[in-house]
Amino acid sequence: QVHLVESGGGLVQTGGSLRLSCAASGRTFSSYHMGWFRQAPGKEREFVAASPLSGSAPYYADYVKGRFTISRDFAKSTVYLQMNSLKPEDTAVYYCAASGLWSTSAEDFGSWGQGTQVTVSS
């Protein structure tokens, strides 16, 4: 199992940007597909973005496509989520997760970080 710790959340104005980081330790980072999910109060956890083992051909949810970018630094065992043009509806706790299989479903991700709060004000 891999241990994940998110950071970089905060409060921003509509249209602003944030860069989230997720540091991994434990199992080999390159052995996992990585994903970002988010959960707003009273809402179910939803998929945001995923990066395959190689870091190529990332996949995004439609509501963040063109605004968010997922990337990973294998030397630092870290995955990032660059968020631009933020909207109030992006407000949520953001979680990074690791999976042994390629998936966009939360149930397939066995390792999770504790989450980092992102708040976008209008």
C-alpha positions as protocol buffer text, in pm:
chain_id: "A"
residue {
  index: 1
  type: GLN
  ca { x: 0 y: 0 z: 0 }
}
residue {
  index: 2
  type: VAL
  ca { x: 112 y: 357 z: -71 }
}
residue {
  index: 3
  type: HIS
  ca { x: 72 y: 644 z: 176 }
}
residue {
  index: 4
  type: LEU
  ca { x: -54 y: 972 z: 29 }
}
residue {
  index: 5
  type: VAL
  ca { x: -51 y: 1326 z: 170 }
}
residue {
  index: 6
  type: GLU
  ca { x: -218 y: 1619 z: -9 }
}
residue {
  index: 7
  type: SER
  ca { x: -129 y: 1986 z: 24 }
}
residue {
  index: 8
  type: GLY
  ca { x: -186 y: 2316 z: -154 }
}
residue {
  index: 9
  type: GLY
  ca { x: -552 y: 2383 z: -86 }
}
residue {
  index: 10
  type: GLY
  ca { x: -681 y: 2722 z: 19 }
}
residue {
  index: 11
  type: LEU
  ca { x: -923 y: 3007 z: -44 }
}
residue {
  index: 12
  type: VAL
  ca { x: -927 y: 3176 z: -384 }
}
residue {
  index: 13
  type: GLN
  ca { x: -1151 y: 3410 z: -580 }
}
residue {
  index: 14
  type: THR
  ca { x: -1350 y: 3303 z: -883 }
}
residue {
  index: 15
  type: GLY
  ca { x: -1114 y: 3280 z: -1180 }
}
residue {
  index: 16
  type: GLY
  ca { x: -811 y: 3217 z: -963 }
}
residue {
  index: 17
  type: SER
  ca { x: -568 y: 2926 z: -962 }
}
residue {
  index: 18
  type: LEU
  ca { x: -431 y: 2669 z: -719 }
}
residue {
  index: 19
  type: ARG
  ca { x: -182 y: 2386 z: -750 }
}
residue {
  index: 20
  type: LEU
  ca { x: -242 y: 2079 z: -536 }
}
residue {
  index: 21
  type: SER
  ca { x: 34 y: 1833 z: -453 }
}
residue {
  index: 22
  type: CYS
  ca { x: 15 y: 1472 z: -339 }
}
residue {
  index: 23
  type: ALA
  ca { x: 331 y: 1316 z: -197 }
}
residue {
  index: 24
  type: ALA
  ca { x: 354 y: 936 z: -202 }
}
residue {
  index: 25
  type: SER
  ca { x: 555 y: 697 z: 11 }
}
residue {
  index: 26
  type: GLY
  ca { x: 560 y: 323 z: 75 }
}
residue {
  index: 27
  type: ARG
  ca { x: 506 y: 110 z: -234 }
}
residue {
  index: 28
  type: THR
  ca { x: 678 y: 210 z: -556 }
}
residue {
  index: 29
  type: PHE
  ca { x: 507 y: 521 z: -695 }
}
residue {
  index: 30
  type: SER
  ca { x: 549 y: 405 z: -1055 }
}
residue {
  index: 31
  type: SER
  ca { x: 343 y: 91 z: -979 }
}
residue {
  index: 32
  type: TYR
  ca { x: 23 y: 294 z: -936 }
}
residue {
  index: 33
  type: HIS
  ca { x: -223 y: 479 z: -1150 }
}
residue {
  index: 34
  type: MET
  ca { x: -301 y: 808 z: -973 }
}
residue {
  index: 35
  type: GLY
  ca { x: -627 y: 995 z: -947 }
}
residue {
  index: 36
  type: TRP
  ca { x: -783 y: 1307 z: -801 }
}
residue {
  index: 37
  type: PHE
  ca { x: -1135 y: 1310 z: -657 }
}
residue {
  index: 38
  type: ARG
  ca { x: -1336 y: 1574 z: -476 }
}
residue {
  index: 39
  type: GLN
  ca { x: -1623 y: 1583 z: -231 }
}
residue {
  index: 40
  type: ALA
  ca { x: -1840 y: 1880 z: -137 }
}
residue {
  index: 41
  type: PRO
  ca { x: -2042 y: 1887 z: 188 }
}
residue {
  index: 42
  type: GLY
  ca { x: -2348 y: 1664 z: 156 }
}
residue {
  index: 43
  type: LYS
  ca { x: -2237 y: 1539 z: -185 }
}
residue {
  index: 44
  type: GLU
  ca { x: -2090 y: 1210 z: -301 }
}
residue {
  index: 45
  type: ARG
  ca { x: -1726 y: 1183 z: -394 }
}
residue {
  index: 46
  type: GLU
  ca { x: -1673 y: 1251 z: -764 }
}
residue {
  index: 47
  type: PHE
  ca { x: -1396 y: 1184 z: -1011 }
}
residue {
  index: 48
  type: VAL
  ca { x: -1181 y: 1476 z: -1123 }
}
residue {
  index: 49
  type: ALA
  ca { x: -875 y: 1347 z: -1310 }
}
residue {
  index: 50
  type: ALA
  ca { x: -652 y: 1040 z: -1346 }
}
residue {
  index: 51
  type: SER
  ca { x: -297 y: 975 z: -1459 }
}
residue {
  index: 52
  type: PRO
  ca { x: -183 y: 633 z: -1587 }
}
residue {
  index: 53
  type: LEU
  ca { x: 137 y: 459 z: -1475 }
}
residue {
  index: 54
  type: SER
  ca { x: 347 y: 628 z: -1741 }
}
residue {
  index: 55
  type: GLY
  ca { x: 200 y: 972 z: -1675 }
}
residue {
  index: 56
  type: SER
  ca { x: 86 y: 1000 z: -2035 }
}
residue {
  index: 57
  type: ALA
  ca { x: -268 y: 1034 z: -2174 }
}
residue {
  index: 58
  type: PRO
  ca { x: -437 y: 1169 z: -1860 }
}
residue {
  index: 59
  type: TYR
  ca { x: -816 y: 1158 z: -1837 }
}
residue {
  index: 60
  type: TYR
  ca { x: -1045 y: 1433 z: -1705 }
}
residue {
  index: 61
  type: ALA
  ca { x: -1404 y: 1473 z: -1598 }
}
residue {
  index: 62
  type: ASP
  ca { x: -1598 y: 1695 z: -1837 }
}
residue {
  index: 63
  type: TYR
  ca { x: -1657 y: 1965 z: -1579 }
}
residue {
  index: 64
  type: VAL
  ca { x: -1284 y: 2028 z: -1531 }
}
residue {
  index: 65
  type: LYS
  ca { x: -1156 y: 1957 z: -1882 }
}
residue {
  index: 66
  type: GLY
  ca { x: -958 y: 2249 z: -2019 }
}
residue {
  index: 67
  type: ARG
  ca { x: -918 y: 2405 z: -1674 }
}
residue {
  index: 68
  type: PHE
  ca { x: -737 y: 2138 z: -1468 }
}
residue {
  index: 69
  type: THR
  ca { x: -415 y: 1950 z: -1545 }
}
residue {
  index: 70
  type: ILE
  ca { x: -288 y: 1638 z: -1371 }
}
residue {
  index: 71
  type: SER
  ca { x: 82 y: 1554 z: -1383 }
}
residue {
  index: 72
  type: ARG
  ca { x: 333 y: 1345 z: -1192 }
}
residue {
  index: 73
  type: ASP
  ca { x: 699 y: 1376 z: -1100 }
}
residue {
  index: 74
  type: PHE
  ca { x: 846 y: 1028 z: -1060 }
}
residue {
  index: 75
  type: ALA
  ca { x: 1170 y: 1157 z: -909 }
}
residue {
  index: 76
  type: LYS
  ca { x: 972 y: 1325 z: -630 }
}
residue {
  index: 77
  type: SER
  ca { x: 700 y: 1057 z: -607 }
}
residue {
  index: 78
  type: THR
  ca { x: 446 y: 1336 z: -633 }
}
residue {
  index: 79
  type: VAL
  ca { x: 131 y: 1391 z: -836 }
}
residue {
  index: 80
  type: TYR
  ca { x: -4 y: 1742 z: -901 }
}
residue {
  index: 81
  type: LEU
  ca { x: -334 y: 1898 z: -993 }
}
residue {
  index: 82
  type: GLN
  ca { x: -306 y: 2242 z: -1149 }
}
residue {
  index: 83
  type: MET
  ca { x: -644 y: 2416 z: -1125 }
}
residue {
  index: 84
  type: ASN
  ca { x: -711 y: 2728 z: -1331 }
}
residue {
  index: 85
  type: SER
  ca { x: -1021 y: 2938 z: -1391 }
}
residue {
  index: 86
  type: LEU
  ca { x: -1170 y: 2817 z: -1066 }
}
residue {
  index: 87
  type: LYS
  ca { x: -1544 y: 2843 z: -1008 }
}
residue {
  index: 88
  type: PRO
  ca { x: -1749 y: 2840 z: -685 }
}
residue {
  index: 89
  type: GLU
  ca { x: -1878 y: 2494 z: -781 }
}
residue {
  index: 90
  type: ASP
  ca { x: -1520 y: 2366 z: -758 }
}
residue {
  index: 91
  type: THR
  ca { x: -1536 y: 2415 z: -381 }
}
residue {
  index: 92
  type: ALA
  ca { x: -1473 y: 2079 z: -215 }
}
residue {
  index: 93
  type: VAL
  ca { x: -1223 y: 1866 z: -29 }
}
residue {
  index: 94
  type: TYR
  ca { x: -983 y: 1727 z: -287 }
}
residue {
  index: 95
  type: TYR
  ca { x: -834 y: 1380 z: -244 }
}
residue {
  index: 96
  type: CYS
  ca { x: -557 y: 1202 z: -427 }
}
residue {
  index: 97
  type: ALA
  ca { x: -570 y: 826 z: -462 }
}
residue {
  index: 98
  type: ALA
  ca { x: -370 y: 533 z: -600 }
}
residue {
  index: 99
  type: SER
  ca { x: -490 y: 225 z: -788 }
}
residue {
  index: 100
  type: GLY
  ca { x: -319 y: -85 z: -924 }
}
residue {
  index: 101
  type: LEU
  ca { x: -561 y: -83 z: -1218 }
}
residue {
  index: 102
  type: TRP
  ca { x: -659 y: 192 z: -1460 }
}
residue {
  index: 103
  type: SER
  ca { x: -992 y: 328 z: -1341 }
}
residue {
  index: 104
  type: THR
  ca { x: -1197 y: 641 z: -1276 }
}
residue {
  index: 105
  type: SER
  ca { x: -1411 y: 468 z: -1013 }
}
residue {
  index: 106
  type: ALA
  ca { x: -1337 y: 546 z: -648 }
}
residue {
  index: 107
  type: GLU
  ca { x: -1393 y: 185 z: -543 }
}
residue {
  index: 108
  type: ASP
  ca { x: -1092 y: 75 z: -749 }
}
residue {
  index: 109
  type: PHE
  ca { x: -855 y: 306 z: -563 }
}
residue {
  index: 110
  type: GLY
  ca { x: -715 y: 134 z: -257 }
}
residue {
  index: 111
  type: SER
  ca { x: -500 y: 413 z: -113 }
}
residue {
  index: 112
  type: TRP
  ca { x: -626 y: 761 z: -25 }
}
residue {
  index: 113
  type: GLY
  ca { x: -487 y: 1082 z: 115 }
}
residue {
  index: 114
  type: GLN
  ca { x: -657 y: 1278 z: 393 }
}
residue {
  index: 115
  type: GLY
  ca { x: -773 y: 1553 z: 159 }
}
residue {
  index: 116
  type: THR
  ca { x: -711 y: 1925 z: 123 }
}
residue {
  index: 117
  type: GLN
  ca { x: -981 y: 2193 z: 127 }
}
residue {
  index: 118
  type: VAL
  ca { x: -1034 y: 2413 z: -178 }
}
residue {
  index: 119
  type: THR
  ca { x: -1275 y: 2704 z: -140 }
}
residue {
  index: 120
  type: VAL
  ca { x: -1365 y: 2934 z: -430 }
}
residue {
  index: 121
  type: SER
  ca { x: -1552 y: 3251 z: -339 }
}
residue {
  index: 122
  type: SER
  ca { x: -1778 y: 3449 z: -571 }
}
